[in-house]
Amino acid sequence: MTTPVRDALADGVPPLTGDVLAIRGGRPLRGRVDVKGAKNLATKAMVASLLGETVSTLRDVPAISDVAVVRSLLEVHGVRVSDGDEPGALVFDPSDVESAHFEEIDAHAGASRIPILFCGPLLHRLGQAFIPDLGGCRIGDRPIDFHLDALRKFGAIVEKLPSGIRLSTGGARLHGANIHLPYPSVGATEQVLLTAVRAEGTTELRNAAIEPEIMDLIAVLQKMGAIISYEPNRVIVIEGVEKLRGYDHRSIFDRNEAASWASAALATDGEIFVGGAKQQEMLTFLNVFRKAGGWFDIQEDGILFRRDGELKPVVVETDVHPGFMTDWQQPLVVALTQANGRSVVHETVYENRLGFTDALVKMGADIVVHPRGLQDGPRRVPRRDLEQAAVITGPTPLHAADIVVPDLRGGYSHVIAALTAEGESRVSGVDILSRGYEKFLTKLDAVGADFDVIR
Ligand code: EPU
């Protein structure tokens, strides 16, 4: 059944399981979208609320399904979650934290990877934790070995079961540790922070991730009473304290969503004002955007994005912060199919994050994925075996196709490709987009996209 767009958009209802978008492309997207708090901070700050003795308030929480998953997991562990004193604020009361049953945890863990971050806080609160098998986007193996190695160094006893991971403190308090991450993993850095803040003694974390969302999590933990210092060369030192209190914090904005809409303006030759976007956290993106033929105007309350004449090819390598984020490349690749010449996007963070280009090729793009990546200059982290590179030759007109969304950022790029292509495309699996894009259909409508929801 085709649901008229207006009905499907009521109250910002997200794309639902089974929804298919019938998208008629070929016209520029123009308008305003507002981005709220970052998915990759909000969900972690919610977990941090477990560590406090008093109530926490998080502001600008995006209404996305990853937030809903973490909320449910907090609730099954006895945290009372309620609305705050302004729209988008959530209040977490952890005074009655308790062990949850395996079935309950499993039922609520959903497709998210955030549950792994419950380990440290639950070990401090309850002396034990159970983490079910993890979901998340299908963008590679996404192992958790760094997490488990770190937890063992804090003194946790880790038992791997077919259904998940059981952890316990063995009755002792977790203690500080010296940890050197093999790679500056975002999740493993957060794991160490969330565990070290209440461990006995000092923790020194080397080769830490330093993404802005991690700095914001450090700010949250400091508000709670933690002592965390950021030393040169990716070293973070945490002096453990016995107790933490709640926090009141406004989340950093979602720079991944902001970059997605910027690339949508570039690909469709439109003009999008992204309310809430800020320059500092997007410096690297903005450089590449400009080199690719984009124009932007930084304003007090957001950034205006559009093209500046013909699109130009670029060579980009995804990297850890302050490099070009792996979450930025997928929508940009759609724009690069319209650039005059050969672009290269070298993915160095995940081993399988270029699979989304198959759909673009089906739509007429000239993209070849090289499984070994490129051998070029020095970089922030050592080269790994898992790298891949996409060579995109443009401009190629895109035509409509029936496509299936593979993951969050790849899925966004499919929608943008359909909006760039002539004709009507059918995009299925779009419910994945609600993991990270708040009010996605409402925002598409706000920038003038021509689509129906088939429900
Ligand atoms: N890795 C390991 N072992 C580990 C942990 C990571 O080998 O124990 C590897 C991964 O396989 C990957 C690399 O290290 O090759 C980097 O992974 P990282 O741990 O940094 O990623 P993450 O914490 O799982 C977060 C975001 C991702 C984002 C990456 C990189 C969340 C919930 N997810 O993932 O966001 O791409 O950092 O910045 O914060 C998204 O928003 O769509 C998304 C996937």
Short mmCIF file of C-alpha atoms and ligand atoms in Angstrom, two decimals:
data_model
loop_
_atom_site.label_atom_id
_atom_site.label_comp_id
_atom_site.label_asym_id
_atom_site.label_seq_id
_atom_site.Cartn_x
_atom_site.Cartn_y
_atom_site.Cartn_z
CA MET A 1 0.00 0.00 0.00
CA THR A 2 1.33 3.46 -0.83
CA THR A 3 0.97 5.70 2.19
CA PRO A 4 0.63 9.36 1.29
CA VAL A 5 3.79 11.13 2.43
CA ARG A 6 1.93 13.49 4.75
CA ASP A 7 0.42 10.58 6.75
CA ALA A 8 3.71 8.74 7.00
CA LEU A 9 5.37 11.91 8.27
CA ALA A 10 2.98 12.54 11.14
CA ASP A 11 4.96 13.35 14.30
CA GLY A 12 8.25 12.47 12.63
CA VAL A 13 7.44 8.74 12.53
CA PRO A 14 10.65 6.96 11.44
CA PRO A 15 10.82 4.52 8.54
CA LEU A 16 9.35 1.23 9.80
CA THR A 17 10.41 -2.36 9.17
CA GLY A 18 9.20 -3.37 5.73
CA ASP A 19 8.80 0.20 4.48
CA VAL A 20 9.94 0.83 0.93
CA LEU A 21 10.68 4.33 -0.35
CA ALA A 22 9.57 5.06 -3.90
CA ILE A 23 11.90 7.94 -4.75
CA ARG A 24 11.64 10.11 -7.86
CA GLY A 25 15.03 11.72 -8.33
CA GLY A 26 16.67 14.29 -10.52
CA ARG A 27 15.75 17.41 -8.66
CA PRO A 28 17.90 19.43 -6.28
CA LEU A 29 17.29 19.19 -2.54
CA ARG A 30 16.73 22.63 -1.02
CA GLY A 31 15.76 23.62 2.48
CA ARG A 32 16.72 23.39 6.12
CA VAL A 33 17.33 20.42 8.40
CA ASP A 34 18.37 20.61 12.05
CA VAL A 35 20.74 18.14 13.63
CA LYS A 36 20.51 17.27 17.33
CA GLY A 37 22.86 15.46 19.68
CA ALA A 38 25.32 12.97 18.25
CA LYS A 39 24.25 9.32 18.19
CA ASN A 40 27.84 8.42 19.06
CA LEU A 41 27.85 10.58 22.20
CA ALA A 42 24.26 10.42 23.41
CA THR A 43 24.18 6.63 23.65
CA LYS A 44 27.48 6.56 25.60
CA ALA A 45 26.48 9.38 27.94
CA MET A 46 23.30 7.42 28.68
CA VAL A 47 25.42 4.42 29.72
CA ALA A 48 27.55 6.75 31.89
CA SER A 49 24.44 7.65 33.91
CA LEU A 50 24.69 4.14 35.43
CA LEU A 51 27.91 5.18 37.16
CA GLY A 52 26.33 8.03 39.13
CA GLU A 53 24.71 7.92 42.56
CA THR A 54 22.25 10.67 41.60
CA VAL A 55 20.03 11.65 38.69
CA SER A 56 21.54 12.63 35.30
CA THR A 57 20.01 14.82 32.59
CA LEU A 58 21.08 14.57 28.96
CA ARG A 59 19.90 17.26 26.53
CA ASP A 60 19.45 17.23 22.76
CA VAL A 61 19.03 13.45 22.74
CA PRO A 62 18.13 12.40 19.18
CA ALA A 63 14.96 10.33 18.71
CA ILE A 64 16.69 7.40 16.98
CA SER A 65 16.41 3.67 17.50
CA ASP A 66 19.93 3.28 18.96
CA VAL A 67 18.86 5.64 21.76
CA ALA A 68 15.69 3.56 22.24
CA VAL A 69 17.81 0.40 22.57
CA VAL A 70 20.06 1.94 25.23
CA ARG A 71 17.04 3.36 27.06
CA SER A 72 15.45 -0.12 27.21
CA LEU A 73 18.67 -1.68 28.41
CA LEU A 74 18.99 0.91 31.16
CA GLU A 75 15.36 0.29 32.15
CA VAL A 76 15.77 -3.49 32.38
CA HIS A 77 18.65 -2.78 34.77
CA GLY A 78 16.40 -0.69 37.01
CA VAL A 79 17.26 2.83 35.79
CA ARG A 80 14.13 5.02 35.69
CA VAL A 81 14.12 7.07 32.48
CA SER A 82 11.76 10.04 32.07
CA ASP A 83 11.37 13.16 29.96
CA GLY A 84 13.32 16.23 31.07
CA ASP A 85 12.38 19.88 31.37
CA GLU A 86 12.73 20.66 27.64
CA PRO A 87 12.08 18.75 24.39
CA GLY A 88 14.86 16.23 23.71
CA ALA A 89 15.98 16.05 27.36
CA LEU A 90 16.01 12.69 29.14
CA VAL A 91 16.45 12.12 32.88
CA PHE A 92 18.07 8.96 34.25
CA ASP A 93 17.58 7.88 37.84
CA PRO A 94 20.02 5.05 38.68
CA SER A 95 19.18 4.72 42.39
CA ASP A 96 17.68 1.23 42.00
CA VAL A 97 20.09 -0.44 39.61
CA GLU A 98 19.70 -4.19 39.66
CA SER A 99 20.74 -7.31 37.72
CA ALA A 100 18.59 -8.07 34.73
CA HIS A 101 17.62 -11.50 33.42
CA PHE A 102 19.42 -12.77 30.35
CA GLU A 103 16.16 -13.00 28.37
CA GLU A 104 15.31 -9.38 29.10
CA ILE A 105 18.74 -8.10 28.13
CA ASP A 106 18.76 -10.20 24.98
CA ALA A 107 15.29 -9.01 23.99
CA HIS A 108 16.29 -5.36 24.27
CA ALA A 109 19.84 -5.38 22.91
CA GLY A 110 18.53 -5.18 19.34
CA ALA A 111 20.96 -4.49 16.53
CA SER A 112 23.17 -2.12 18.49
CA ARG A 113 26.79 -2.47 19.59
CA ILE A 114 26.38 -0.14 22.55
CA PRO A 115 25.59 -2.98 25.06
CA ILE A 116 29.31 -3.80 25.24
CA LEU A 117 29.80 -0.46 26.99
CA PHE A 118 27.59 -1.55 29.88
CA CYS A 119 30.40 -3.84 31.11
CA GLY A 120 32.39 -1.43 33.31
CA PRO A 121 29.42 0.43 34.82
CA LEU A 122 27.58 -2.83 35.65
CA LEU A 123 30.70 -4.38 37.12
CA HIS A 124 31.08 -1.36 39.40
CA ARG A 125 27.40 -1.30 40.36
CA LEU A 126 26.62 -5.00 40.62
CA GLY A 127 29.88 -6.92 40.45
CA GLN A 128 28.65 -8.75 37.36
CA ALA A 129 27.35 -8.20 33.86
CA PHE A 130 25.96 -10.17 30.95
CA ILE A 131 26.35 -8.83 27.41
CA PRO A 132 24.47 -10.61 24.60
CA ASP A 133 25.88 -11.16 21.12
CA LEU A 134 26.37 -7.77 19.52
CA GLY A 135 24.68 -6.34 16.46
CA GLY A 136 25.54 -3.09 14.72
CA CYS A 137 26.05 -2.33 11.05
CA ARG A 138 27.46 -5.08 8.82
CA ILE A 139 30.65 -3.27 7.94
CA GLY A 140 33.26 -5.87 8.76
CA ASP A 141 34.02 -8.30 11.54
CA ARG A 142 33.86 -5.62 14.23
CA PRO A 143 35.55 -7.71 16.91
CA ILE A 144 35.56 -6.79 20.62
CA ASP A 145 38.99 -8.17 21.54
CA PHE A 146 40.33 -4.73 22.60
CA HIS A 147 37.34 -4.34 24.93
CA LEU A 148 37.77 -7.75 26.56
CA ASP A 149 41.56 -7.43 26.90
CA ALA A 150 41.10 -4.05 28.62
CA LEU A 151 38.41 -5.38 30.97
CA ARG A 152 40.68 -8.27 31.98
CA LYS A 153 43.46 -5.76 32.77
CA PHE A 154 41.05 -4.00 35.16
CA GLY A 155 40.64 -7.35 36.93
CA ALA A 156 37.35 -8.50 35.39
CA ILE A 157 36.76 -12.22 34.89
CA VAL A 158 35.50 -12.68 31.36
CA GLU A 159 33.67 -15.82 30.26
CA LYS A 160 32.59 -16.25 26.65
CA LEU A 161 29.33 -18.18 26.20
CA PRO A 162 27.51 -19.08 22.98
CA SER A 163 24.83 -16.51 23.83
CA GLY A 164 27.12 -13.68 24.88
CA ILE A 165 29.71 -12.68 27.47
CA ARG A 166 29.47 -13.08 31.23
CA LEU A 167 31.68 -10.85 33.37
CA SER A 168 32.33 -10.62 37.06
CA THR A 169 34.64 -8.80 39.47
CA GLY A 170 35.09 -11.97 41.55
CA GLY A 171 34.06 -9.95 44.60
CA ALA A 172 36.96 -7.47 44.38
CA ARG A 173 36.96 -3.83 43.26
CA LEU A 174 38.26 -3.29 39.72
CA HIS A 175 41.72 -1.70 39.72
CA GLY A 176 43.51 0.79 37.46
CA ALA A 177 45.56 -0.56 34.56
CA ASN A 178 48.13 0.32 31.90
CA ILE A 179 46.48 -0.23 28.55
CA HIS A 180 47.92 0.25 25.09
CA LEU A 181 45.30 -0.13 22.37
CA PRO A 182 46.54 -1.83 19.18
CA TYR A 183 44.42 0.73 17.25
CA PRO A 184 42.78 3.97 18.48
CA SER A 185 39.35 2.34 18.68
CA VAL A 186 36.47 4.63 19.61
CA GLY A 187 34.51 1.93 21.43
CA ALA A 188 37.51 0.49 23.30
CA THR A 189 38.54 3.99 24.44
CA GLU A 190 35.02 4.55 25.77
CA GLN A 191 35.12 1.15 27.45
CA VAL A 192 38.32 2.11 29.27
CA LEU A 193 36.97 5.54 30.29
CA LEU A 194 33.68 4.12 31.61
CA THR A 195 35.54 1.45 33.59
CA ALA A 196 38.59 3.39 34.82
CA VAL A 197 36.68 6.30 36.37
CA ARG A 198 35.55 4.18 39.32
CA ALA A 199 38.41 1.67 39.43
CA GLU A 200 40.85 1.77 42.33
CA GLY A 201 44.03 3.64 41.35
CA THR A 202 45.25 5.23 38.14
CA THR A 203 44.73 4.05 34.57
CA GLU A 204 46.96 5.10 31.72
CA LEU A 205 45.47 4.58 28.28
CA ARG A 206 47.83 4.79 25.30
CA ASN A 207 46.89 5.05 21.63
CA ALA A 208 43.46 6.30 22.64
CA ALA A 209 40.83 7.55 20.22
CA ILE A 210 40.38 11.32 20.50
CA GLU A 211 37.21 11.91 18.48
CA PRO A 212 35.16 14.97 19.56
CA GLU A 213 32.45 12.62 20.87
CA ILE A 214 35.07 11.04 23.17
CA MET A 215 36.11 14.46 24.42
CA ASP A 216 32.44 15.16 25.11
CA LEU A 217 32.14 11.89 27.04
CA ILE A 218 35.18 12.95 29.08
CA ALA A 219 33.36 16.23 29.79
CA VAL A 220 30.31 14.27 30.98
CA LEU A 221 32.45 12.10 33.26
CA GLN A 222 34.26 15.13 34.66
CA LYS A 223 30.87 16.68 35.53
CA MET A 224 30.17 13.45 37.41
CA GLY A 225 33.30 13.88 39.52
CA ALA A 226 35.85 11.90 37.49
CA ILE A 227 39.50 12.97 37.18
CA ILE A 228 40.66 12.53 33.60
CA SER A 229 43.59 14.26 31.95
CA TYR A 230 44.45 14.30 28.31
CA GLU A 231 48.20 14.02 27.74
CA PRO A 232 50.12 14.48 24.47
CA ASN A 233 50.23 11.72 21.84
CA ARG A 234 46.89 10.03 22.43
CA VAL A 235 47.51 9.30 26.11
CA ILE A 236 44.62 9.62 28.56
CA VAL A 237 45.19 9.31 32.31
CA ILE A 238 42.28 8.51 34.61
CA GLU A 239 42.56 8.70 38.40
CA GLY A 240 39.83 6.43 39.75
CA VAL A 241 37.39 7.73 42.36
CA GLU A 242 35.08 5.78 44.64
CA LYS A 243 31.82 7.54 43.84
CA LEU A 244 30.38 9.62 41.03
CA ARG A 245 27.27 11.79 40.94
CA GLY A 246 24.82 12.50 38.10
CA TYR A 247 25.40 15.07 35.36
CA ASP A 248 23.49 17.69 33.40
CA HIS A 249 24.87 17.87 29.88
CA ARG A 250 23.93 19.03 26.40
CA SER A 251 25.23 16.61 23.77
CA ILE A 252 27.68 17.65 21.10
CA PHE A 253 25.92 17.90 17.67
CA ASP A 254 25.84 14.99 15.23
CA ARG A 255 28.62 15.81 12.78
CA ASN A 256 27.99 12.60 10.84
CA GLU A 257 24.41 13.58 10.12
CA ALA A 258 25.53 17.12 9.24
CA ALA A 259 28.09 15.76 6.75
CA SER A 260 25.45 13.47 5.24
CA TRP A 261 23.10 16.37 4.43
CA ALA A 262 26.02 18.44 3.12
CA SER A 263 26.87 15.67 0.66
CA ALA A 264 23.19 15.38 -0.28
CA ALA A 265 23.24 19.07 -1.31
CA LEU A 266 26.44 18.45 -3.28
CA ALA A 267 25.16 15.33 -5.06
CA THR A 268 21.78 16.78 -6.08
CA ASP A 269 23.12 20.27 -6.89
CA GLY A 270 20.86 21.67 -4.20
CA GLU A 271 21.30 23.95 -1.19
CA ILE A 272 20.82 22.74 2.39
CA PHE A 273 21.18 24.70 5.60
CA VAL A 274 22.14 22.33 8.41
CA GLY A 275 21.00 23.93 11.65
CA GLY A 276 23.17 23.02 14.64
CA ALA A 277 26.25 22.12 12.54
CA LYS A 278 29.51 23.62 13.78
CA GLN A 279 32.78 24.26 12.03
CA GLN A 280 35.40 23.03 14.50
CA GLU A 281 34.35 19.38 14.60
CA MET A 282 33.95 19.34 10.79
CA LEU A 283 37.18 21.05 9.68
CA THR A 284 38.48 18.02 7.81
CA PHE A 285 35.15 17.36 6.14
CA LEU A 286 34.84 21.00 5.09
CA ASN A 287 38.27 20.94 3.44
CA VAL A 288 37.35 17.92 1.33
CA PHE A 289 33.89 19.34 0.59
CA ARG A 290 35.50 22.52 -0.75
CA LYS A 291 38.09 20.61 -2.81
CA ALA A 292 35.29 18.54 -4.36
CA GLY A 293 33.61 21.71 -5.61
CA GLY A 294 31.39 22.47 -2.62
CA TRP A 295 30.67 25.91 -1.17
CA PHE A 296 29.71 26.53 2.45
CA ASP A 297 28.87 29.46 4.66
CA ILE A 298 29.45 29.10 8.39
CA GLN A 299 26.73 30.89 10.30
CA GLU A 300 25.95 31.41 13.97
CA ASP A 301 23.34 28.65 14.12
CA GLY A 302 24.49 26.26 11.41
CA ILE A 303 26.21 25.82 8.05
CA LEU A 304 24.80 26.40 4.55
CA PHE A 305 26.03 23.91 1.92
CA ARG A 306 25.83 23.95 -1.89
CA ARG A 307 27.92 23.46 -5.02
CA ASP A 308 30.40 25.99 -6.30
CA GLY A 309 30.29 25.26 -10.04
CA GLU A 310 31.46 21.92 -11.44
CA LEU A 311 32.27 19.04 -9.06
CA LYS A 312 35.94 18.04 -8.96
CA PRO A 313 37.53 14.67 -8.23
CA VAL A 314 39.28 14.19 -4.89
CA VAL A 315 41.52 11.62 -3.22
CA VAL A 316 40.37 10.89 0.33
CA GLU A 317 41.59 8.49 2.97
CA THR A 318 39.33 7.71 5.92
CA ASP A 319 41.15 7.84 9.23
CA VAL A 320 40.82 8.27 12.98
CA HIS A 321 40.32 11.82 14.27
CA PRO A 322 41.39 14.38 13.18
CA GLY A 323 41.28 12.57 9.83
CA PHE A 324 38.36 12.16 7.46
CA MET A 325 35.77 9.99 9.25
CA THR A 326 34.76 6.63 7.84
CA ASP A 327 31.11 7.69 8.34
CA TRP A 328 31.54 10.61 5.93
CA GLN A 329 32.65 8.76 2.83
CA GLN A 330 29.43 7.03 1.73
CA PRO A 331 27.25 10.09 0.89
CA LEU A 332 30.32 11.86 -0.53
CA VAL A 333 30.91 8.96 -2.94
CA VAL A 334 27.46 9.64 -4.46
CA ALA A 335 28.49 13.26 -5.17
CA LEU A 336 31.82 12.07 -6.60
CA THR A 337 29.99 10.00 -9.24
CA GLN A 338 29.00 13.42 -10.63
CA ALA A 339 32.52 14.91 -10.49
CA ASN A 340 34.51 15.43 -13.64
CA GLY A 341 37.41 12.95 -13.37
CA ARG A 342 38.71 10.12 -11.20
CA SER A 343 38.33 10.16 -7.42
CA VAL A 344 39.73 7.72 -4.90
CA VAL A 345 38.19 6.92 -1.53
CA HIS A 346 40.50 4.77 0.55
CA GLU A 347 38.73 3.13 3.51
CA THR A 348 41.23 2.37 6.27
CA VAL A 349 39.01 1.98 9.35
CA TYR A 350 36.72 -0.93 8.41
CA GLU A 351 37.41 -3.83 6.07
CA ASN A 352 33.96 -3.92 4.49
CA ARG A 353 32.63 -0.42 4.18
CA LEU A 354 32.54 -0.03 0.42
CA GLY A 355 29.94 -2.73 -0.32
CA PHE A 356 27.30 -0.02 -0.67
CA THR A 357 28.94 1.00 -3.97
CA ASP A 358 27.43 -2.11 -5.69
CA ALA A 359 24.05 -0.38 -5.72
CA LEU A 360 25.57 2.80 -7.15
CA VAL A 361 27.15 0.75 -9.97
CA LYS A 362 23.72 -0.77 -10.63
CA MET A 363 22.46 2.80 -11.01
CA GLY A 364 25.12 3.64 -13.62
CA ALA A 365 28.12 4.77 -11.54
CA ASP A 366 31.65 3.79 -12.61
CA ILE A 367 33.17 2.54 -9.33
CA VAL A 368 35.82 -0.14 -8.95
CA VAL A 369 36.65 -1.41 -5.47
CA HIS A 370 40.23 -2.55 -4.93
CA PRO A 371 40.47 -5.06 -2.09
CA ARG A 372 43.96 -4.16 -0.87
CA GLY A 373 43.73 -0.40 -0.52
CA LEU A 374 46.37 2.04 -1.71
CA GLN A 375 50.06 2.29 -0.93
CA ASP A 376 50.56 5.96 -0.36
CA GLY A 377 52.14 8.35 2.14
CA PRO A 378 52.50 8.23 5.93
CA ARG A 379 49.49 8.38 8.18
CA ARG A 380 48.37 8.54 11.81
CA VAL A 381 48.03 4.80 12.38
CA PRO A 382 49.96 1.94 10.79
CA ARG A 383 48.55 0.42 7.60
CA ARG A 384 46.43 -2.71 8.18
CA ASP A 385 45.58 -5.66 5.95
CA LEU A 386 41.88 -4.98 5.92
CA GLU A 387 41.94 -1.84 3.76
CA GLN A 388 39.95 -1.18 0.57
CA ALA A 389 39.85 1.61 -2.00
CA ALA A 390 37.07 2.74 -4.34
CA VAL A 391 38.03 4.41 -7.61
CA ILE A 392 35.15 6.51 -8.88
CA THR A 393 35.20 7.84 -12.42
CA GLY A 394 32.71 10.54 -13.31
CA PRO A 395 30.57 12.14 -14.30
CA THR A 396 28.09 9.33 -14.91
CA PRO A 397 24.36 10.04 -15.01
CA LEU A 398 22.58 7.82 -12.47
CA HIS A 399 19.38 6.01 -13.36
CA ALA A 400 16.66 4.61 -11.11
CA ALA A 401 16.97 1.09 -9.66
CA ASP A 402 15.53 -1.17 -6.98
CA ILE A 403 18.03 -1.27 -4.14
CA VAL A 404 18.32 -2.66 -0.62
CA VAL A 405 19.90 -0.64 2.19
CA PRO A 406 22.98 -2.47 3.60
CA ASP A 407 23.81 -0.38 6.71
CA LEU A 408 23.26 3.05 8.22
CA ARG A 409 25.63 5.28 6.23
CA GLY A 410 25.55 3.11 3.10
CA GLY A 411 21.75 3.30 3.28
CA TYR A 412 21.77 7.07 3.46
CA SER A 413 23.97 7.16 0.36
CA HIS A 414 21.49 4.90 -1.47
CA VAL A 415 18.67 7.31 -0.74
CA ILE A 416 20.78 10.23 -1.97
CA ALA A 417 21.74 8.28 -5.10
CA ALA A 418 18.04 7.64 -5.79
CA LEU A 419 17.37 11.37 -5.34
CA THR A 420 20.19 12.15 -7.80
CA ALA A 421 19.03 9.58 -10.39
CA GLU A 422 16.46 10.14 -13.13
CA GLY A 423 13.29 8.05 -12.72
CA GLU A 424 11.66 6.24 -9.80
CA SER A 425 13.81 4.03 -7.56
CA ARG A 426 12.55 1.65 -4.92
CA VAL A 427 14.70 1.60 -1.80
CA SER A 428 13.95 -1.11 0.77
CA GLY A 429 15.37 -1.81 4.23
CA VAL A 430 15.13 1.91 5.05
CA ASP A 431 14.18 1.25 8.67
CA ILE A 432 17.95 0.90 9.33
CA LEU A 433 18.19 4.65 8.79
CA SER A 434 16.23 5.28 11.97
CA ARG A 435 19.25 3.94 13.92
CA GLY A 436 21.07 7.21 13.27
CA TYR A 437 18.91 9.74 11.43
CA GLU A 438 16.21 11.40 13.49
CA LYS A 439 12.92 12.18 11.69
CA PHE A 440 14.51 11.08 8.45
CA LEU A 441 11.36 11.13 6.33
CA THR A 442 10.28 14.49 7.73
CA LYS A 443 13.69 15.95 6.89
CA LEU A 444 13.64 14.49 3.37
CA ASP A 445 10.27 16.17 2.89
CA ALA A 446 11.65 19.45 4.30
CA VAL A 447 14.33 19.58 1.61
CA GLY A 448 11.80 18.92 -1.15
CA ALA A 449 12.49 15.23 -1.91
CA ASP A 450 9.79 13.63 -4.08
CA PHE A 451 8.96 10.25 -2.54
CA ASP A 452 6.22 7.96 -1.26
CA VAL A 453 6.35 5.46 1.56
CA ILE A 454 5.07 2.02 0.55
CA ARG A 455 3.99 0.40 3.78
N1 EPU B 1 38.44 -3.04 16.42
C1 EPU B 1 39.05 -4.24 16.74
N2 EPU B 1 38.83 -4.77 17.99
C2 EPU B 1 38.04 -4.13 18.91
C3 EPU B 1 37.43 -2.90 18.60
C4 EPU B 1 37.66 -2.37 17.32
O1 EPU B 1 39.75 -4.82 15.92
O2 EPU B 1 37.89 -4.67 20.04
C5 EPU B 1 38.64 -2.49 15.07
C6 EPU B 1 37.32 -2.47 14.28
O3 EPU B 1 37.04 -3.71 13.71
C7 EPU B 1 37.59 -1.38 13.27
C8 EPU B 1 38.47 -0.40 14.04
O4 EPU B 1 39.00 -1.12 15.16
O5 EPU B 1 38.31 -1.90 12.18
C9 EPU B 1 37.76 0.84 14.54
O6 EPU B 1 36.63 0.48 15.32
P1 EPU B 1 36.10 1.39 16.52
O7 EPU B 1 36.15 0.58 17.76
O8 EPU B 1 36.80 2.70 16.47
O9 EPU B 1 34.59 1.62 16.10
P2 EPU B 1 33.29 1.47 17.00
O10 EPU B 1 33.51 2.04 18.34
O11 EPU B 1 32.75 0.09 16.89
C10 EPU B 1 32.34 3.84 16.42
C11 EPU B 1 31.06 4.34 15.85
C12 EPU B 1 31.03 4.09 14.36
C13 EPU B 1 32.22 4.77 13.72
C14 EPU B 1 33.52 4.29 14.38
C15 EPU B 1 34.74 5.02 13.86
C16 EPU B 1 29.52 4.08 17.66
C17 EPU B 1 28.35 3.37 18.21
N3 EPU B 1 29.94 3.67 16.49
O12 EPU B 1 32.33 2.44 16.19
O13 EPU B 1 29.85 4.66 13.88
O14 EPU B 1 32.25 4.47 12.35
O15 EPU B 1 33.45 4.50 15.79
O16 EPU B 1 34.66 6.37 14.13
O17 EPU B 1 30.04 5.02 18.27
C18 EPU B 1 27.96 4.82 12.57
O18 EPU B 1 27.68 5.83 13.24
O19 EPU B 1 27.33 4.47 11.54
C19 EPU B 1 29.06 4.01 12.97
C20 EPU B 1 29.31 2.80 12.46
#
